[in-house]
Amino acid sequence: MTYKTIIIGTGPAGLTAAIYLARANMEPLVIEGWQPGGQLTTTTEVENFPGFPDGILGSELMSNMRKQAQRFGAKFKTGSVKSVDFSKRPYTLDVEGIGELQADSIIISTGASAKYLGIPGEQENIGRGVSTCATCDGFFFRGKKIIVVGGGDSAMEEAVFLTRFASEVRLVHRRDELRASKIMQDRARANDKIVWSLNRTPLEVAATGMGLQGLKVRNNETGEEELLESDGLFVTIGHTPNTGFLGGQIDTDEQGYIIVKPGTSETNIPGVYACGDVQDRNYRQAITAAGSGCMAALDCERFLESQAHEAVHA
Ligand code: NAP
């Protein structure tokens, strides 16, 4: 069978697209990967998604969006898309665990994955002091000491943002020189709540059952190891958009983010749309992802209607 539309990914972008398309009787099929719900399921409480004055757990928010999409008839299948063929319509997806699927239109909402340091103690303390999202989790560190790892614009931005809550933000970077733009560096350097530990390589996240102790680092000048004490650790060393499976068939920028036509969700292939973090290197918020998912659904719906109209008048 050929689906009208297949949505790849079940973060807030994909699920919002599913709600809109299902409600418009477009019977979308949603491909759910091995981390259903996306990045929000790795955070604890979401306090900045409008409509939840008391906050909501990330996992609950995603589960609610999924139920809402199902209520209008969206179907879900679990699998990981290995490759795509966008050379002719209907478009074909090769999905691990399912096989080949075909659809007249595709919405790509596979998100981006925050990069981690890959050091001992890091993974087991995600949500227990280790985070990759200052906007999501900064609030929990009011009056506490925080370490931010990274030397790029994101690290500067997150460090400055976190000074709103923390008593001290320590910026740890593996080199002497920062990668960040001058303006972002200047902004961080002007903030007297930020202290600097440059030329330090992160070695291990130290924690007790009660919380973080800090970050063990090696001083690259002296070779000595030290424990930098902190209650929270924000890893801000970049994101990787999940676009590898597209095999270069969709235009991306040099970092792999899908390029959409300004003000739309259209990619370079007619009938293929992108929304959420896979096409957004700037905002990366649940609410902006959901908004772009709505745009993709409306763009897709118009495309399918125009195709149906053309078929009738052919
Ligand atoms: P980025 O520019 O790639 O910087 C990543 C930083 O993390 C680098 O300093 C890098 O160190 C460090 N790093 C990477 N892997 C590491 C590891 N395994 N261990 C320790 N450190 C590691 O990423 P980003 O800061 O997320 O920025 C991404 C893009 O978004 C950039 O183009 C940036 O300009 C843009 N952005 C702009 C703004 C803004 O203008 N408001 C805000 C945020 C992001 P090295 O320097 O040693 O490689």
Tab-separated table of C-alpha atoms and ligand atoms in Angstrom:
chain	number	residue	atom	x	y	z
A	1	MET	CA	0.000	0.000	0.000
A	2	THR	CA	1.050	3.601	-0.524
A	3	TYR	CA	0.506	5.913	2.431
A	4	LYS	CA	-0.524	9.500	1.828
A	5	THR	CA	2.141	10.619	4.211
A	6	ILE	CA	4.775	9.142	6.477
A	7	ILE	CA	6.201	11.109	9.385
A	8	ILE	CA	9.664	10.040	10.536
A	9	GLY	CA	10.284	10.818	14.195
A	10	THR	CA	8.166	11.270	17.299
A	11	GLY	CA	9.477	14.354	19.067
A	12	PRO	CA	7.182	17.373	19.475
A	13	ALA	CA	7.617	18.277	15.779
A	14	GLY	CA	6.633	14.869	14.396
A	15	LEU	CA	3.777	14.353	16.831
A	16	THR	CA	2.334	17.822	16.198
A	17	ALA	CA	2.483	17.121	12.455
A	18	ALA	CA	0.732	13.798	13.167
A	19	ILE	CA	-2.047	15.489	15.171
A	20	TYR	CA	-2.719	18.006	12.394
A	21	LEU	CA	-2.576	15.513	9.520
A	22	ALA	CA	-4.642	12.884	11.314
A	23	ARG	CA	-7.246	15.480	12.172
A	24	ALA	CA	-7.334	16.464	8.479
A	25	ASN	CA	-8.066	12.799	7.565
A	26	MET	CA	-4.668	12.331	5.900
A	27	GLU	CA	-4.137	9.059	7.814
A	28	PRO	CA	-0.453	9.589	8.554
A	29	LEU	CA	1.843	6.736	9.449
A	30	VAL	CA	4.378	7.726	12.084
A	31	ILE	CA	7.705	5.894	12.280
A	32	GLU	CA	8.812	5.791	15.869
A	33	GLY	CA	12.498	5.172	16.474
A	34	TRP	CA	14.189	3.492	19.399
A	35	GLN	CA	13.928	6.627	21.569
A	36	PRO	CA	10.244	7.483	21.136
A	37	GLY	CA	9.397	11.019	22.189
A	38	GLY	CA	12.850	12.328	21.351
A	39	GLN	CA	15.088	14.518	23.481
A	40	LEU	CA	12.283	15.639	25.811
A	41	THR	CA	12.139	12.182	27.295
A	42	THR	CA	15.695	12.680	28.593
A	43	THR	CA	14.780	15.765	30.576
A	44	THR	CA	12.726	15.706	33.748
A	45	GLU	CA	10.178	18.456	34.162
A	46	VAL	CA	9.232	20.792	31.329
A	47	GLU	CA	8.225	24.130	32.805
A	48	ASN	CA	8.200	26.333	29.735
A	49	PHE	CA	5.748	24.559	27.434
A	50	PRO	CA	2.730	26.882	27.376
A	51	GLY	CA	-0.448	25.497	28.887
A	52	PHE	CA	1.083	23.702	31.854
A	53	PRO	CA	1.261	26.239	34.694
A	54	ASP	CA	2.613	23.615	37.106
A	55	GLY	CA	5.023	22.085	34.563
A	56	ILE	CA	4.789	18.603	33.087
A	57	LEU	CA	7.208	15.707	32.854
A	58	GLY	CA	8.864	15.557	29.431
A	59	SER	CA	7.841	11.923	29.029
A	60	GLU	CA	4.236	12.719	29.980
A	61	LEU	CA	4.059	15.622	27.529
A	62	MET	CA	5.236	13.348	24.726
A	63	SER	CA	2.911	10.543	25.749
A	64	ASN	CA	-0.009	13.017	25.732
A	65	MET	CA	0.914	14.254	22.234
A	66	ARG	CA	1.093	10.645	21.019
A	67	LYS	CA	-2.348	9.848	22.471
A	68	GLN	CA	-3.746	13.000	20.883
A	69	ALA	CA	-2.419	11.934	17.461
A	70	GLN	CA	-3.818	8.410	17.928
A	71	ARG	CA	-7.196	9.798	18.914
A	72	PHE	CA	-7.495	11.304	15.424
A	73	GLY	CA	-6.346	8.113	13.713
A	74	ALA	CA	-2.550	8.418	13.317
A	75	LYS	CA	-0.918	4.983	13.084
A	76	PHE	CA	2.479	4.188	14.602
A	77	LYS	CA	5.132	1.652	13.651
A	78	THR	CA	8.440	1.134	15.444
A	79	GLY	CA	11.596	1.005	13.395
A	80	SER	CA	14.654	2.901	12.326
A	81	VAL	CA	14.793	4.318	8.801
A	82	LYS	CA	17.973	2.990	7.171
A	83	SER	CA	17.712	4.690	3.792
A	84	VAL	CA	15.337	6.583	1.512
A	85	ASP	CA	14.654	6.805	-2.198
A	86	PHE	CA	13.361	10.252	-3.116
A	87	SER	CA	14.184	9.908	-6.821
A	88	LYS	CA	10.586	9.086	-7.790
A	89	ARG	CA	7.117	9.166	-6.265
A	90	PRO	CA	5.779	7.402	-4.361
A	91	TYR	CA	8.841	7.820	-2.157
A	92	THR	CA	10.343	4.720	-0.579
A	93	LEU	CA	11.734	4.243	2.910
A	94	ASP	CA	13.727	1.193	3.947
A	95	VAL	CA	12.943	0.716	7.615
A	96	GLU	CA	14.869	-1.631	9.869
A	97	GLY	CA	12.417	-3.922	11.615
A	98	ILE	CA	9.610	-3.190	9.111
A	99	GLY	CA	10.905	-3.346	5.511
A	100	GLU	CA	10.042	-1.059	2.604
A	101	LEU	CA	7.294	1.534	2.977
A	102	GLN	CA	5.968	3.911	0.326
A	103	ALA	CA	4.273	7.290	0.602
A	104	ASP	CA	3.259	10.241	-1.564
A	105	SER	CA	4.766	12.671	0.916
A	106	ILE	CA	7.232	12.534	3.778
A	107	ILE	CA	7.777	14.643	6.870
A	108	ILE	CA	11.257	14.411	8.361
A	109	SER	CA	11.320	15.176	12.081
A	110	THR	CA	14.215	13.051	13.246
A	111	GLY	CA	15.656	15.721	15.528
A	112	ALA	CA	19.212	16.269	16.585
A	113	SER	CA	21.215	14.496	19.201
A	114	ALA	CA	23.217	16.430	21.756
A	115	LYS	CA	26.805	15.319	21.773
A	116	TYR	CA	28.090	13.875	25.012
A	117	LEU	CA	31.636	13.736	26.334
A	118	GLY	CA	31.647	9.961	26.573
A	119	ILE	CA	33.387	9.926	29.955
A	120	PRO	CA	32.649	7.707	32.984
A	121	GLY	CA	29.788	8.870	35.208
A	122	GLU	CA	28.163	10.964	32.468
A	123	GLN	CA	25.345	8.780	31.098
A	124	GLU	CA	24.207	7.441	34.479
A	125	ASN	CA	23.824	10.991	35.828
A	126	ILE	CA	21.741	12.434	32.990
A	127	GLY	CA	18.735	14.005	34.707
A	128	ARG	CA	20.568	13.736	38.048
A	129	GLY	CA	22.828	16.745	37.596
A	130	VAL	CA	24.084	16.165	34.045
A	131	SER	CA	22.142	17.964	31.331
A	132	THR	CA	22.563	19.151	27.756
A	133	CYS	CA	19.853	21.812	27.908
A	134	ALA	CA	20.244	24.930	30.055
A	135	THR	CA	16.825	26.280	29.084
A	136	CYS	CA	15.219	23.027	30.249
A	137	ASP	CA	17.139	22.385	33.443
A	138	GLY	CA	18.909	25.600	34.549
A	139	PHE	CA	16.074	26.514	36.876
A	140	PHE	CA	16.799	23.477	39.075
A	141	PHE	CA	20.215	24.900	40.027
A	142	ARG	CA	19.146	28.083	41.755
A	143	GLY	CA	21.920	29.241	44.081
A	144	LYS	CA	24.142	26.276	43.132
A	145	LYS	CA	27.481	25.798	41.403
A	146	ILE	CA	27.360	24.764	37.767
A	147	ILE	CA	29.972	23.654	35.259
A	148	VAL	CA	29.466	24.236	31.545
A	149	VAL	CA	31.712	22.245	29.200
A	150	GLY	CA	32.454	23.577	25.708
A	151	GLY	CA	34.140	26.477	23.984
A	152	GLY	CA	31.637	27.365	21.254
A	153	ASP	CA	28.835	29.919	20.995
A	154	SER	CA	26.391	27.533	22.647
A	155	ALA	CA	28.629	27.129	25.687
A	156	MET	CA	28.969	30.928	26.037
A	157	GLU	CA	25.234	31.419	25.620
A	158	GLU	CA	24.330	28.651	28.069
A	159	ALA	CA	26.899	29.857	30.618
A	160	VAL	CA	25.532	33.411	30.544
A	161	PHE	CA	21.962	32.114	30.743
A	162	LEU	CA	22.810	29.886	33.695
A	163	THR	CA	24.206	32.820	35.723
A	164	ARG	CA	20.560	33.812	36.220
A	165	PHE	CA	20.200	30.836	38.538
A	166	ALA	CA	23.626	29.668	39.662
A	167	SER	CA	25.842	31.174	42.347
A	168	GLU	CA	28.813	30.401	40.070
A	169	VAL	CA	29.201	29.055	36.534
A	170	ARG	CA	32.559	27.491	35.704
A	171	LEU	CA	33.347	27.234	32.020
A	172	VAL	CA	35.539	24.244	31.230
A	173	HIS	CA	37.130	24.027	27.800
A	174	ARG	CA	39.723	21.595	26.488
A	175	ARG	CA	41.877	24.257	24.798
A	176	ASP	CA	43.330	27.643	25.682
A	177	GLU	CA	41.415	29.337	22.918
A	178	LEU	CA	37.663	29.471	22.643
A	179	ARG	CA	35.909	28.605	19.416
A	180	ALA	CA	33.060	31.031	20.129
A	181	SER	CA	32.602	34.290	18.220
A	182	LYS	CA	34.176	37.379	19.792
A	183	ILE	CA	30.878	38.946	20.710
A	184	MET	CA	29.737	35.821	22.579
A	185	GLN	CA	33.106	35.497	24.319
A	186	ASP	CA	33.017	39.156	25.366
A	187	ARG	CA	29.547	38.729	26.785
A	188	ALA	CA	30.657	35.733	28.860
A	189	ARG	CA	33.910	37.375	29.978
A	190	ALA	CA	32.015	40.456	31.146
A	191	ASN	CA	29.896	38.338	33.469
A	192	ASP	CA	31.544	38.142	36.878
A	193	LYS	CA	29.605	35.038	37.905
A	194	ILE	CA	31.524	33.068	35.264
A	195	VAL	CA	34.899	31.587	36.213
A	196	TRP	CA	37.190	29.946	33.688
A	197	SER	CA	38.992	26.621	33.597
A	198	LEU	CA	40.582	26.590	30.161
A	199	ASN	CA	42.943	23.946	28.852
A	200	ARG	CA	41.248	21.255	30.928
A	201	THR	CA	40.217	17.892	29.501
A	202	PRO	CA	37.124	16.370	31.172
A	203	LEU	CA	37.913	12.900	32.553
A	204	GLU	CA	35.059	11.776	34.764
A	205	VAL	CA	31.791	12.929	36.310
A	206	ALA	CA	32.071	12.390	40.051
A	207	ALA	CA	28.831	11.682	41.897
A	208	THR	CA	27.462	10.082	45.020
A	209	GLY	CA	23.969	8.631	45.240
A	210	MET	CA	22.933	12.051	46.586
A	211	GLY	CA	24.018	14.079	43.556
A	212	LEU	CA	27.032	15.399	41.687
A	213	GLN	CA	30.340	16.143	43.351
A	214	GLY	CA	31.839	17.687	40.266
A	215	LEU	CA	33.935	17.090	37.196
A	216	LYS	CA	37.356	15.481	37.270
A	217	VAL	CA	39.637	17.142	34.695
A	218	ARG	CA	43.230	17.019	33.568
A	219	ASN	CA	45.135	20.277	33.425
A	220	ASN	CA	46.726	20.038	29.993
A	221	GLU	CA	49.570	22.368	30.942
A	222	THR	CA	50.722	20.539	34.066
A	223	GLY	CA	49.227	17.094	33.455
A	224	GLU	CA	47.730	17.201	36.947
A	225	GLU	CA	44.244	15.931	37.664
A	226	GLU	CA	41.792	17.882	39.791
A	227	LEU	CA	38.171	17.740	40.874
A	228	LEU	CA	36.190	20.862	39.987
A	229	GLU	CA	33.287	20.886	42.425
A	230	SER	CA	29.775	21.511	41.140
A	231	ASP	CA	26.144	20.558	41.632
A	232	GLY	CA	25.310	20.566	37.938
A	233	LEU	CA	27.124	19.816	34.691
A	234	PHE	CA	25.922	21.157	31.351
A	235	VAL	CA	27.547	19.485	28.369
A	236	THR	CA	27.418	21.991	25.518
A	237	ILE	CA	29.712	20.609	22.875
A	238	GLY	CA	27.355	20.743	19.918
A	239	HIS	CA	24.503	18.779	18.359
A	240	THR	CA	24.387	16.355	15.501
A	241	PRO	CA	21.263	16.531	13.316
A	242	ASN	CA	19.948	13.056	12.557
A	243	THR	CA	20.173	13.198	8.770
A	244	GLY	CA	22.684	10.473	7.953
A	245	PHE	CA	19.970	8.091	6.702
A	246	LEU	CA	19.013	10.548	3.931
A	247	GLY	CA	22.122	9.617	1.978
A	248	GLY	CA	22.612	13.158	0.660
A	249	GLN	CA	19.244	13.210	-1.181
A	250	ILE	CA	18.024	16.231	0.801
A	251	ASP	CA	19.971	19.502	0.805
A	252	THR	CA	21.634	20.169	4.131
A	253	ASP	CA	24.045	22.799	5.392
A	254	GLU	CA	27.666	21.997	6.162
A	255	GLN	CA	26.702	20.655	9.598
A	256	GLY	CA	23.992	18.354	8.261
A	257	TYR	CA	20.926	20.459	9.177
A	258	ILE	CA	18.196	20.217	6.529
A	259	ILE	CA	17.734	23.432	4.574
A	260	VAL	CA	14.100	24.517	4.293
A	261	LYS	CA	12.782	27.316	2.109
A	262	PRO	CA	12.432	30.411	4.345
A	263	GLY	CA	9.065	30.625	6.082
A	264	THR	CA	8.079	27.091	5.052
A	265	SER	CA	8.986	23.499	5.846
A	266	GLU	CA	9.747	22.659	2.190
A	267	THR	CA	12.954	20.841	1.335
A	268	ASN	CA	14.521	20.645	-2.125
A	269	ILE	CA	12.294	17.628	-2.946
A	270	PRO	CA	8.598	18.352	-3.664
A	271	GLY	CA	6.389	16.681	-1.070
A	272	VAL	CA	9.214	16.156	1.411
A	273	TYR	CA	9.098	18.425	4.456
A	274	ALA	CA	11.301	18.942	7.486
A	275	CYS	CA	10.455	20.244	10.939
A	276	GLY	CA	11.897	20.390	14.417
A	277	ASP	CA	15.542	20.252	15.415
A	278	VAL	CA	16.632	18.438	12.255
A	279	GLN	CA	16.271	21.801	10.459
A	280	ASP	CA	16.796	24.176	13.404
A	281	ARG	CA	20.231	24.955	14.729
A	282	ASN	CA	19.126	28.080	16.600
A	283	TYR	CA	16.108	27.642	18.833
A	284	ARG	CA	15.848	23.911	19.603
A	285	GLN	CA	12.855	24.286	21.910
A	286	ALA	CA	9.884	21.931	22.263
A	287	ILE	CA	7.479	24.724	21.437
A	288	THR	CA	9.355	25.866	18.310
A	289	ALA	CA	9.609	22.226	17.200
A	290	ALA	CA	5.859	21.792	17.704
A	291	GLY	CA	5.199	25.011	15.756
A	292	SER	CA	7.324	23.854	12.841
A	293	GLY	CA	5.551	20.463	12.960
A	294	CYS	CA	2.267	22.285	12.467
A	295	MET	CA	3.783	24.166	9.492
A	296	ALA	CA	4.986	20.903	7.935
A	297	ALA	CA	1.541	19.333	8.311
A	298	LEU	CA	-0.180	22.303	6.655
A	299	ASP	CA	2.422	22.436	3.836
A	300	CYS	CA	2.033	18.689	3.325
A	301	GLU	CA	-1.754	18.833	3.350
A	302	ARG	CA	-1.742	21.551	0.662
A	303	PHE	CA	0.679	19.503	-1.419
A	304	LEU	CA	-1.504	16.371	-1.224
A	305	GLU	CA	-4.613	18.372	-2.070
A	306	SER	CA	-2.920	19.946	-5.097
A	307	GLN	CA	-1.789	16.506	-6.274
A	308	ALA	CA	-5.323	15.128	-5.900
A	309	HIS	CA	-6.679	18.147	-7.797
A	310	GLU	CA	-4.152	17.619	-10.621
A	311	ALA	CA	-5.056	13.920	-10.814
A	312	VAL	CA	-8.777	14.741	-11.178
A	313	HIS	CA	-8.083	17.304	-13.923
A	314	ALA	CA	-5.431	15.294	-15.759
B	1	NAP	P1	30.571	24.180	18.160
B	1	NAP	O1	30.774	25.539	17.601
B	1	NAP	O2	30.851	23.004	17.318
B	1	NAP	O3	31.462	24.110	19.494
B	1	NAP	C1	31.597	22.919	20.196
B	1	NAP	C2	32.604	23.136	21.308
B	1	NAP	O4	32.660	21.950	22.080
B	1	NAP	C3	34.013	23.424	20.789
B	1	NAP	O5	34.606	24.424	21.567
B	1	NAP	C4	34.720	22.089	20.980
B	1	NAP	O6	36.085	22.198	21.319
B	1	NAP	C5	34.013	21.497	22.168
B	1	NAP	N1	34.033	20.047	22.108
B	1	NAP	C6	33.589	19.255	21.088
B	1	NAP	N2	33.757	17.969	21.394
B	1	NAP	C7	34.331	17.947	22.632
B	1	NAP	C8	34.749	16.912	23.482
B	1	NAP	N3	34.595	15.624	23.150
B	1	NAP	N4	35.300	17.239	24.666
B	1	NAP	C9	35.450	18.543	25.024
B	1	NAP	N5	35.053	19.567	24.267
B	1	NAP	C10	34.503	19.273	23.074
B	1	NAP	O7	29.057	23.947	18.708
B	1	NAP	P2	28.002	25.006	19.289
B	1	NAP	O8	28.626	25.899	20.278
B	1	NAP	O9	26.812	24.205	19.691
B	1	NAP	O10	27.603	25.881	18.019
B	1	NAP	C11	27.048	25.258	16.860
B	1	NAP	C12	26.710	26.324	15.825
B	1	NAP	O11	25.611	27.110	16.289
B	1	NAP	C13	27.874	27.279	15.591
B	1	NAP	O12	27.898	27.611	14.225
B	1	NAP	C14	27.527	28.483	16.415
B	1	NAP	O13	28.081	29.691	15.925
B	1	NAP	C15	26.002	28.489	16.319
B	1	NAP	N6	25.407	29.129	17.503
B	1	NAP	C16	25.218	30.484	17.450
B	1	NAP	C17	24.708	31.126	18.553
B	1	NAP	C18	24.482	32.608	18.511
B	1	NAP	O14	25.055	33.263	17.677
B	1	NAP	N7	23.640	33.147	19.363
B	1	NAP	C19	24.395	30.424	19.720
B	1	NAP	C20	24.622	29.062	19.746
B	1	NAP	C21	25.142	28.425	18.631
B	1	NAP	P3	37.163	22.695	20.246
B	1	NAP	O15	36.953	24.171	20.116
B	1	NAP	O16	38.462	22.344	20.911
B	1	NAP	O17	36.909	21.935	18.998
